[in-house]
mmCIF file of N, CA and C in Angstrom:
data_model
loop_
_atom_site.group_PDB
_atom_site.id
_atom_site.type_symbol
_atom_site.label_atom_id
_atom_site.label_comp_id
_atom_site.label_asym_id
_atom_site.label_seq_id
_atom_site.Cartn_x
_atom_site.Cartn_y
_atom_site.Cartn_z
ATOM 1 N N MET F 26 -8.068 5.942 40.081
ATOM 2 C CA MET F 26 -7.976 5.025 38.798
ATOM 3 C C MET F 26 -7.120 5.292 37.586
ATOM 4 N N ALA F 27 -6.269 4.724 36.931
ATOM 5 C CA ALA F 27 -5.642 4.925 35.683
ATOM 6 C C ALA F 27 -6.802 4.704 34.617
ATOM 7 N N GLU F 28 -6.819 5.724 33.653
ATOM 8 C CA GLU F 28 -7.704 5.273 32.580
ATOM 9 C C GLU F 28 -6.788 4.656 31.439
ATOM 10 N N ILE F 29 -7.790 3.527 30.676
ATOM 11 C CA ILE F 29 -6.780 2.785 29.787
ATOM 12 C C ILE F 29 -7.001 3.275 28.662
ATOM 13 N N ILE F 30 -6.024 3.478 27.583
ATOM 14 C CA ILE F 30 -5.706 4.175 26.276
ATOM 15 C C ILE F 30 -5.812 3.232 25.637
ATOM 16 N N ASP F 31 -6.375 2.918 24.607
ATOM 17 C CA ASP F 31 -6.349 2.009 23.488
ATOM 18 C C ASP F 31 -5.867 3.087 22.241
ATOM 19 N N PHE F 32 -4.515 2.603 22.221
ATOM 20 C CA PHE F 32 -3.907 3.273 20.820
ATOM 21 C C PHE F 32 -4.419 2.956 19.445
ATOM 22 N N ALA F 33 -4.604 1.700 19.398
ATOM 23 C CA ALA F 33 -5.412 1.379 18.396
ATOM 24 C C ALA F 33 -6.417 1.996 17.835
ATOM 25 N N GLU F 34 -7.199 2.077 18.573
ATOM 26 C CA GLU F 34 -8.101 3.045 18.445
ATOM 27 C C GLU F 34 -8.146 4.386 17.859
ATOM 28 N N ILE F 35 -7.330 5.026 18.818
ATOM 29 C CA ILE F 35 -6.824 6.451 18.664
ATOM 30 C C ILE F 35 -6.099 6.725 16.734
ATOM 31 N N ARG F 36 -5.329 5.290 16.724
ATOM 32 C CA ARG F 36 -4.811 5.455 15.368
ATOM 33 C C ARG F 36 -5.906 5.323 14.030
ATOM 34 N N GLU F 37 -6.623 4.592 14.142
ATOM 35 C CA GLU F 37 -7.684 4.161 13.370
ATOM 36 C C GLU F 37 -8.753 5.622 13.262
ATOM 37 N N ALA F 38 -8.771 6.207 14.422
ATOM 38 C CA ALA F 38 -9.644 7.263 14.130
ATOM 39 C C ALA F 38 -9.010 8.238 13.640
ATOM 40 N N ARG F 39 -7.503 8.528 13.731
ATOM 41 C CA ARG F 39 -6.852 9.480 13.168
ATOM 42 C C ARG F 39 -6.621 9.025 11.405
ATOM 43 N N ARG F 40 -6.694 7.850 11.563
ATOM 44 C CA ARG F 40 -6.664 7.324 9.856
ATOM 45 C C ARG F 40 -7.709 7.920 9.131
ATOM 46 N N LYS F 41 -8.884 7.386 9.846
ATOM 47 C CA LYS F 41 -10.013 7.661 9.008
ATOM 48 C C LYS F 41 -10.483 9.430 9.103
ATOM 49 N N ALA F 42 -10.053 10.087 10.104
ATOM 50 C CA ALA F 42 -9.827 11.748 9.605
ATOM 51 C C ALA F 42 -9.057 12.312 8.717
ATOM 52 N N ARG F 43 -7.792 11.460 8.425
ATOM 53 C CA ARG F 43 -7.092 11.859 7.426
ATOM 54 C C ARG F 43 -7.578 11.818 6.085
ATOM 55 N N VAL F 44 -8.410 10.401 5.701
ATOM 56 C CA VAL F 44 -8.800 10.201 4.516
ATOM 57 C C VAL F 44 -10.398 10.236 4.276
ATOM 58 N N ARG F 45 -10.848 11.347 3.728
ATOM 59 C CA ARG F 45 -12.253 11.379 3.794
ATOM 60 C C ARG F 45 -12.859 11.788 2.447
ATOM 61 N N GLY F 46 -14.058 11.681 1.641
ATOM 62 C CA GLY F 46 -14.788 12.016 0.652
ATOM 63 C C GLY F 46 -14.138 11.822 -0.462
ATOM 64 N N PRO F 47 -13.491 12.926 -1.374
ATOM 65 C CA PRO F 47 -13.068 12.713 -2.593
ATOM 66 C C PRO F 47 -11.577 12.016 -2.216
ATOM 67 N N GLU F 48 -10.939 12.579 -1.226
ATOM 68 C CA GLU F 48 -9.296 12.129 -1.389
ATOM 69 C C GLU F 48 -9.599 10.605 -1.145
ATOM 70 N N ARG F 49 -10.318 10.021 -0.293
ATOM 71 C CA ARG F 49 -10.478 8.689 -0.201
ATOM 72 C C ARG F 49 -10.975 7.925 -1.884
ATOM 73 N N GLU F 50 -11.879 8.592 -2.435
ATOM 74 C CA GLU F 50 -11.958 8.095 -3.392
ATOM 75 C C GLU F 50 -10.972 7.912 -4.541
ATOM 76 N N ASN F 51 -10.308 8.595 -4.352
ATOM 77 C CA ASN F 51 -9.161 9.084 -5.223
ATOM 78 C C ASN F 51 -8.145 7.857 -4.693
ATOM 79 N N LEU F 52 -8.016 7.645 -3.451
ATOM 80 C CA LEU F 52 -6.761 6.837 -3.008
ATOM 81 C C LEU F 52 -7.291 5.437 -3.206
ATOM 82 N N GLU F 53 -8.703 5.028 -3.386
ATOM 83 C CA GLU F 53 -9.262 3.889 -3.810
ATOM 84 C C GLU F 53 -9.076 3.746 -5.250
ATOM 85 N N CYS F 54 -9.235 4.574 -5.987
ATOM 86 C CA CYS F 54 -9.097 4.281 -7.276
ATOM 87 C C CYS F 54 -7.447 4.181 -7.749
ATOM 88 N N ALA F 55 -6.800 4.775 -7.169
ATOM 89 C CA ALA F 55 -5.463 4.491 -7.348
ATOM 90 C C ALA F 55 -4.912 3.189 -7.032
ATOM 91 N N ALA F 56 -5.593 3.006 -5.818
ATOM 92 C CA ALA F 56 -5.256 1.729 -5.222
ATOM 93 C C ALA F 56 -5.589 0.422 -6.349
ATOM 94 N N GLN F 57 -6.884 0.431 -6.901
ATOM 95 C CA GLN F 57 -7.184 -0.476 -7.749
ATOM 96 C C GLN F 57 -6.421 -0.538 -9.042
ATOM 97 N N LEU F 58 -6.083 0.553 -9.463
ATOM 98 C CA LEU F 58 -5.219 0.756 -10.775
ATOM 99 C C LEU F 58 -4.054 0.127 -10.454
ATOM 100 N N MET F 59 -3.114 0.392 -9.299
ATOM 101 C CA MET F 59 -2.004 -0.333 -8.843
ATOM 102 C C MET F 59 -2.009 -1.969 -9.054
ATOM 103 N N ARG F 60 -3.548 -2.276 -8.358
ATOM 104 C CA ARG F 60 -3.568 -3.777 -8.346
ATOM 105 C C ARG F 60 -3.763 -4.489 -9.555
ATOM 106 N N GLU F 61 -4.341 -3.667 -10.623
ATOM 107 C CA GLU F 61 -4.693 -4.004 -12.164
ATOM 108 C C GLU F 61 -2.901 -4.072 -12.643
ATOM 109 N N ASN F 62 -2.296 -3.030 -12.563
ATOM 110 C CA ASN F 62 -0.630 -3.162 -13.147
ATOM 111 C C ASN F 62 -0.322 -3.961 -12.539
ATOM 112 N N LEU F 63 -0.286 -4.350 -11.041
ATOM 113 C CA LEU F 63 0.611 -5.529 -10.299
ATOM 114 C C LEU F 63 0.256 -6.727 -11.214
ATOM 115 N N ALA F 64 -1.428 -7.102 -11.810
ATOM 116 C CA ALA F 64 -1.891 -8.185 -11.927
ATOM 117 C C ALA F 64 -0.938 -8.388 -13.740
ATOM 118 N N ALA F 65 -0.888 -7.072 -14.291
ATOM 119 C CA ALA F 65 -0.446 -7.321 -15.664
ATOM 120 C C ALA F 65 0.978 -7.647 -15.671
ATOM 121 N N VAL F 66 1.739 -6.838 -14.410
ATOM 122 C CA VAL F 66 3.362 -7.041 -14.541
ATOM 123 C C VAL F 66 3.541 -8.488 -14.340
ATOM 124 N N ALA F 67 2.792 -9.177 -13.123
ATOM 125 C CA ALA F 67 2.609 -10.601 -12.997
ATOM 126 C C ALA F 67 2.785 -11.558 -14.199
ATOM 127 N N ALA F 68 1.689 -11.126 -15.243
ATOM 128 C CA ALA F 68 1.440 -11.900 -16.489
ATOM 129 C C ALA F 68 2.498 -11.801 -17.269
ATOM 130 N N GLU F 69 3.327 -10.708 -17.198
ATOM 131 C CA GLU F 69 4.265 -10.247 -18.286
ATOM 132 C C GLU F 69 5.552 -11.329 -17.601
ATOM 133 N N LEU F 70 5.563 -11.234 -16.048
ATOM 134 C CA LEU F 70 6.492 -11.868 -15.687
ATOM 135 C C LEU F 70 6.836 -13.346 -16.286
ATOM 136 N N THR F 71 5.461 -14.035 -16.282
ATOM 137 C CA THR F 71 5.503 -15.521 -16.680
ATOM 138 C C THR F 71 6.227 -15.789 -18.075
ATOM 139 N N ASP F 72 6.116 -14.844 -19.164
ATOM 140 C CA ASP F 72 6.766 -15.356 -20.423
ATOM 141 C C ASP F 72 7.995 -14.273 -20.522
ATOM 142 N N ALA F 73 8.318 -13.552 -19.667
ATOM 143 C CA ALA F 73 9.616 -12.775 -19.661
ATOM 144 C C ALA F 73 10.828 -13.759 -20.102
ATOM 145 N N PRO F 74 12.039 -13.335 -20.988
ATOM 146 C CA PRO F 74 13.370 -13.703 -20.955
ATOM 147 C C PRO F 74 13.793 -13.341 -19.497
ATOM 148 N N ARG F 75 15.037 -14.125 -19.210
ATOM 149 C CA ARG F 75 15.351 -14.344 -18.143
ATOM 150 C C ARG F 75 16.118 -12.838 -17.881
ATOM 151 N N GLY F 76 16.732 -12.131 -18.944
ATOM 152 C CA GLY F 76 17.033 -10.654 -18.876
ATOM 153 C C GLY F 76 16.072 -9.502 -18.532
ATOM 154 N N GLU F 77 15.010 -9.703 -18.501
ATOM 155 C CA GLU F 77 14.317 -8.766 -18.181
ATOM 156 C C GLU F 77 13.285 -9.236 -16.757
ATOM 157 N N GLN F 78 13.350 -10.338 -16.459
ATOM 158 C CA GLN F 78 12.603 -10.734 -15.152
ATOM 159 C C GLN F 78 13.315 -9.798 -13.995
ATOM 160 N N GLY F 79 14.538 -9.621 -13.738
ATOM 161 C CA GLY F 79 14.852 -8.809 -12.732
ATOM 162 C C GLY F 79 14.310 -7.478 -12.454
ATOM 163 N N GLU F 80 13.837 -6.753 -13.933
ATOM 164 C CA GLU F 80 13.068 -5.391 -13.823
ATOM 165 C C GLU F 80 11.998 -5.872 -13.461
ATOM 166 N N LEU F 81 11.156 -6.925 -13.777
ATOM 167 C CA LEU F 81 10.155 -7.115 -13.728
ATOM 168 C C LEU F 81 9.514 -7.481 -12.170
ATOM 169 N N LEU F 82 10.559 -7.872 -11.380
ATOM 170 C CA LEU F 82 10.529 -8.422 -10.114
ATOM 171 C C LEU F 82 10.641 -7.108 -9.187
ATOM 172 N N THR F 83 11.380 -6.149 -9.536
ATOM 173 C CA THR F 83 11.610 -4.983 -8.991
ATOM 174 C C THR F 83 10.215 -4.366 -9.112
ATOM 175 N N ARG F 84 9.578 -4.207 -10.065
ATOM 176 C CA ARG F 84 8.294 -3.513 -10.346
ATOM 177 C C ARG F 84 7.293 -4.183 -9.631
ATOM 178 N N VAL F 85 7.398 -5.637 -9.602
ATOM 179 C CA VAL F 85 6.155 -6.203 -8.432
ATOM 180 C C VAL F 85 6.333 -5.656 -7.140
ATOM 181 N N GLU F 86 7.742 -5.717 -6.677
ATOM 182 C CA GLU F 86 8.154 -5.438 -5.353
ATOM 183 C C GLU F 86 7.571 -3.841 -5.074
ATOM 184 N N ARG F 87 7.812 -3.009 -5.881
ATOM 185 C CA ARG F 87 7.423 -1.696 -5.543
ATOM 186 C C ARG F 87 5.699 -1.454 -5.874
ATOM 187 N N LEU F 88 5.394 -2.242 -6.506
ATOM 188 C CA LEU F 88 3.600 -1.940 -6.732
ATOM 189 C C LEU F 88 2.959 -2.535 -5.462
ATOM 190 N N ALA F 89 3.530 -3.722 -5.182
ATOM 191 C CA ALA F 89 2.956 -4.384 -3.581
ATOM 192 C C ALA F 89 3.319 -3.519 -2.655
ATOM 193 N N ALA F 90 4.323 -2.947 -2.273
ATOM 194 C CA ALA F 90 4.736 -1.914 -1.522
ATOM 195 C C ALA F 90 3.764 -0.634 -1.379
ATOM 196 N N LEU F 91 3.540 -0.318 -2.432
ATOM 197 C CA LEU F 91 2.225 0.754 -2.903
ATOM 198 C C LEU F 91 1.341 0.488 -2.441
ATOM 199 N N ILE F 92 0.785 -0.471 -2.821
ATOM 200 C CA ILE F 92 -0.741 -1.415 -2.422
ATOM 201 C C ILE F 92 -0.663 -1.386 -0.977
ATOM 202 N N ARG F 93 0.281 -1.884 -0.415
ATOM 203 C CA ARG F 93 0.223 -2.261 1.256
ATOM 204 C C ARG F 93 0.003 -0.652 1.722
ATOM 205 N N TYR F 94 0.895 0.353 1.375
ATOM 206 C CA TYR F 94 0.907 1.599 1.830
ATOM 207 C C TYR F 94 -0.380 2.075 1.882
ATOM 208 N N ALA F 95 -1.151 1.949 0.248
ATOM 209 C CA ALA F 95 -2.504 2.466 0.344
ATOM 210 C C ALA F 95 -3.526 2.029 1.247
ATOM 211 N N MET F 96 -3.387 0.597 1.251
ATOM 212 C CA MET F 96 -4.217 0.025 2.201
ATOM 213 C C MET F 96 -4.514 0.633 3.807
ATOM 214 N N ARG F 97 -3.234 0.795 4.196
ATOM 215 C CA ARG F 97 -2.761 1.015 5.601
ATOM 216 C C ARG F 97 -3.375 2.659 5.780
ATOM 217 N N MET F 98 -3.199 3.750 4.851
ATOM 218 C CA MET F 98 -3.905 4.902 4.512
ATOM 219 C C MET F 98 -5.486 4.655 4.652
ATOM 220 N N LEU F 99 -5.783 3.811 3.979
ATOM 221 C CA LEU F 99 -7.644 3.543 3.955
ATOM 222 C C LEU F 99 -7.999 2.739 5.222
ATOM 223 N N GLY F 100 -7.147 2.649 5.968
ATOM 224 C CA GLY F 100 -7.538 1.866 7.271
ATOM 225 C C GLY F 100 -8.078 0.614 7.202
ATOM 226 N N GLU F 101 -7.771 -0.478 6.209
ATOM 227 C CA GLU F 101 -8.226 -1.314 5.525
ATOM 228 C C GLU F 101 -7.317 -2.490 6.040
ATOM 229 N N THR F 102 -6.272 -2.531 6.563
ATOM 230 C CA THR F 102 -5.212 -3.317 7.183
ATOM 231 C C THR F 102 -4.704 -3.022 8.365
ATOM 232 N N ILE F 103 -4.069 -3.492 9.147
ATOM 233 C CA ILE F 103 -3.434 -3.098 10.408
ATOM 234 C C ILE F 103 -1.790 -3.446 10.219
ATOM 235 N N ASP F 104 -1.648 -3.821 9.144
ATOM 236 C CA ASP F 104 -0.161 -4.174 9.003
ATOM 237 C C ASP F 104 0.789 -3.421 8.961
ATOM 238 N N ALA F 105 1.496 -3.185 9.953
ATOM 239 C CA ALA F 105 2.704 -1.997 10.048
ATOM 240 C C ALA F 105 3.903 -2.414 9.383
ATOM 241 N N GLY F 106 3.918 -3.227 8.351
ATOM 242 C CA GLY F 106 5.032 -3.635 7.467
ATOM 243 C C GLY F 106 6.353 -2.507 7.478
ATOM 244 N N LEU F 107 6.991 -3.200 7.461
ATOM 245 C CA LEU F 107 8.432 -2.017 7.312
ATOM 246 C C LEU F 107 8.381 -1.469 5.842
ATOM 247 N N ASP F 108 7.552 -1.566 5.025
ATOM 248 C CA ASP F 108 7.445 -1.000 3.457
ATOM 249 C C ASP F 108 6.641 0.434 3.575
ATOM 250 N N GLY F 109 7.084 1.215 3.234
ATOM 251 C CA GLY F 109 6.320 2.287 2.939
ATOM 252 C C GLY F 109 6.752 3.448 1.830
ATOM 253 N N PRO F 110 6.679 4.608 2.037
ATOM 254 C CA PRO F 110 7.106 5.627 0.901
ATOM 255 C C PRO F 110 8.461 5.542 0.925
ATOM 256 N N ALA F 111 9.310 5.468 1.992
ATOM 257 C CA ALA F 111 10.969 5.804 2.072
ATOM 258 C C ALA F 111 11.193 4.480 1.480
ATOM 259 N N SER F 112 10.723 3.132 1.608
ATOM 260 C CA SER F 112 11.398 1.868 1.201
ATOM 261 C C SER F 112 10.783 1.788 -0.409
ATOM 262 N N ILE F 113 10.177 2.938 -1.055
ATOM 263 C CA ILE F 113 9.843 2.497 -2.290
ATOM 264 C C ILE F 113 10.839 3.358 -3.468
ATOM 265 N N ARG F 114 11.779 3.840 -2.744
ATOM 266 C CA ARG F 114 13.091 4.589 -3.885
ATOM 267 C C ARG F 114 13.752 3.461 -4.579
ATOM 268 N N SER F 115 13.812 3.906 -5.810
ATOM 269 C CA SER F 115 14.751 3.646 -6.881
ATOM 270 C C SER F 115 16.494 3.116 -6.272
ATOM 271 N N ARG F 116 16.591 1.961 -6.571
ATOM 272 C CA ARG F 116 18.232 1.182 -5.805
ATOM 273 C C ARG F 116 18.865 1.749 -7.091
#
């Protein structure tokens, strides 16, 4: 009989093995800091002059991508979106 391989389970085990102890705490702290920065940028965006909105929107996009990436590293989401370190480059 063939053995059934659950790739999601294997990925989850690898993810947990990569991020443990102090590294996990550091990543959680960084993700929280990025969330706070995202909230601050969003607040700035509401009152920003039109000329500054483009730069602020770029910051929002980058912070959101970094947060999603951190969440995937922590195993908090199974979202395999298109963004990651390669898409966070400056344009």
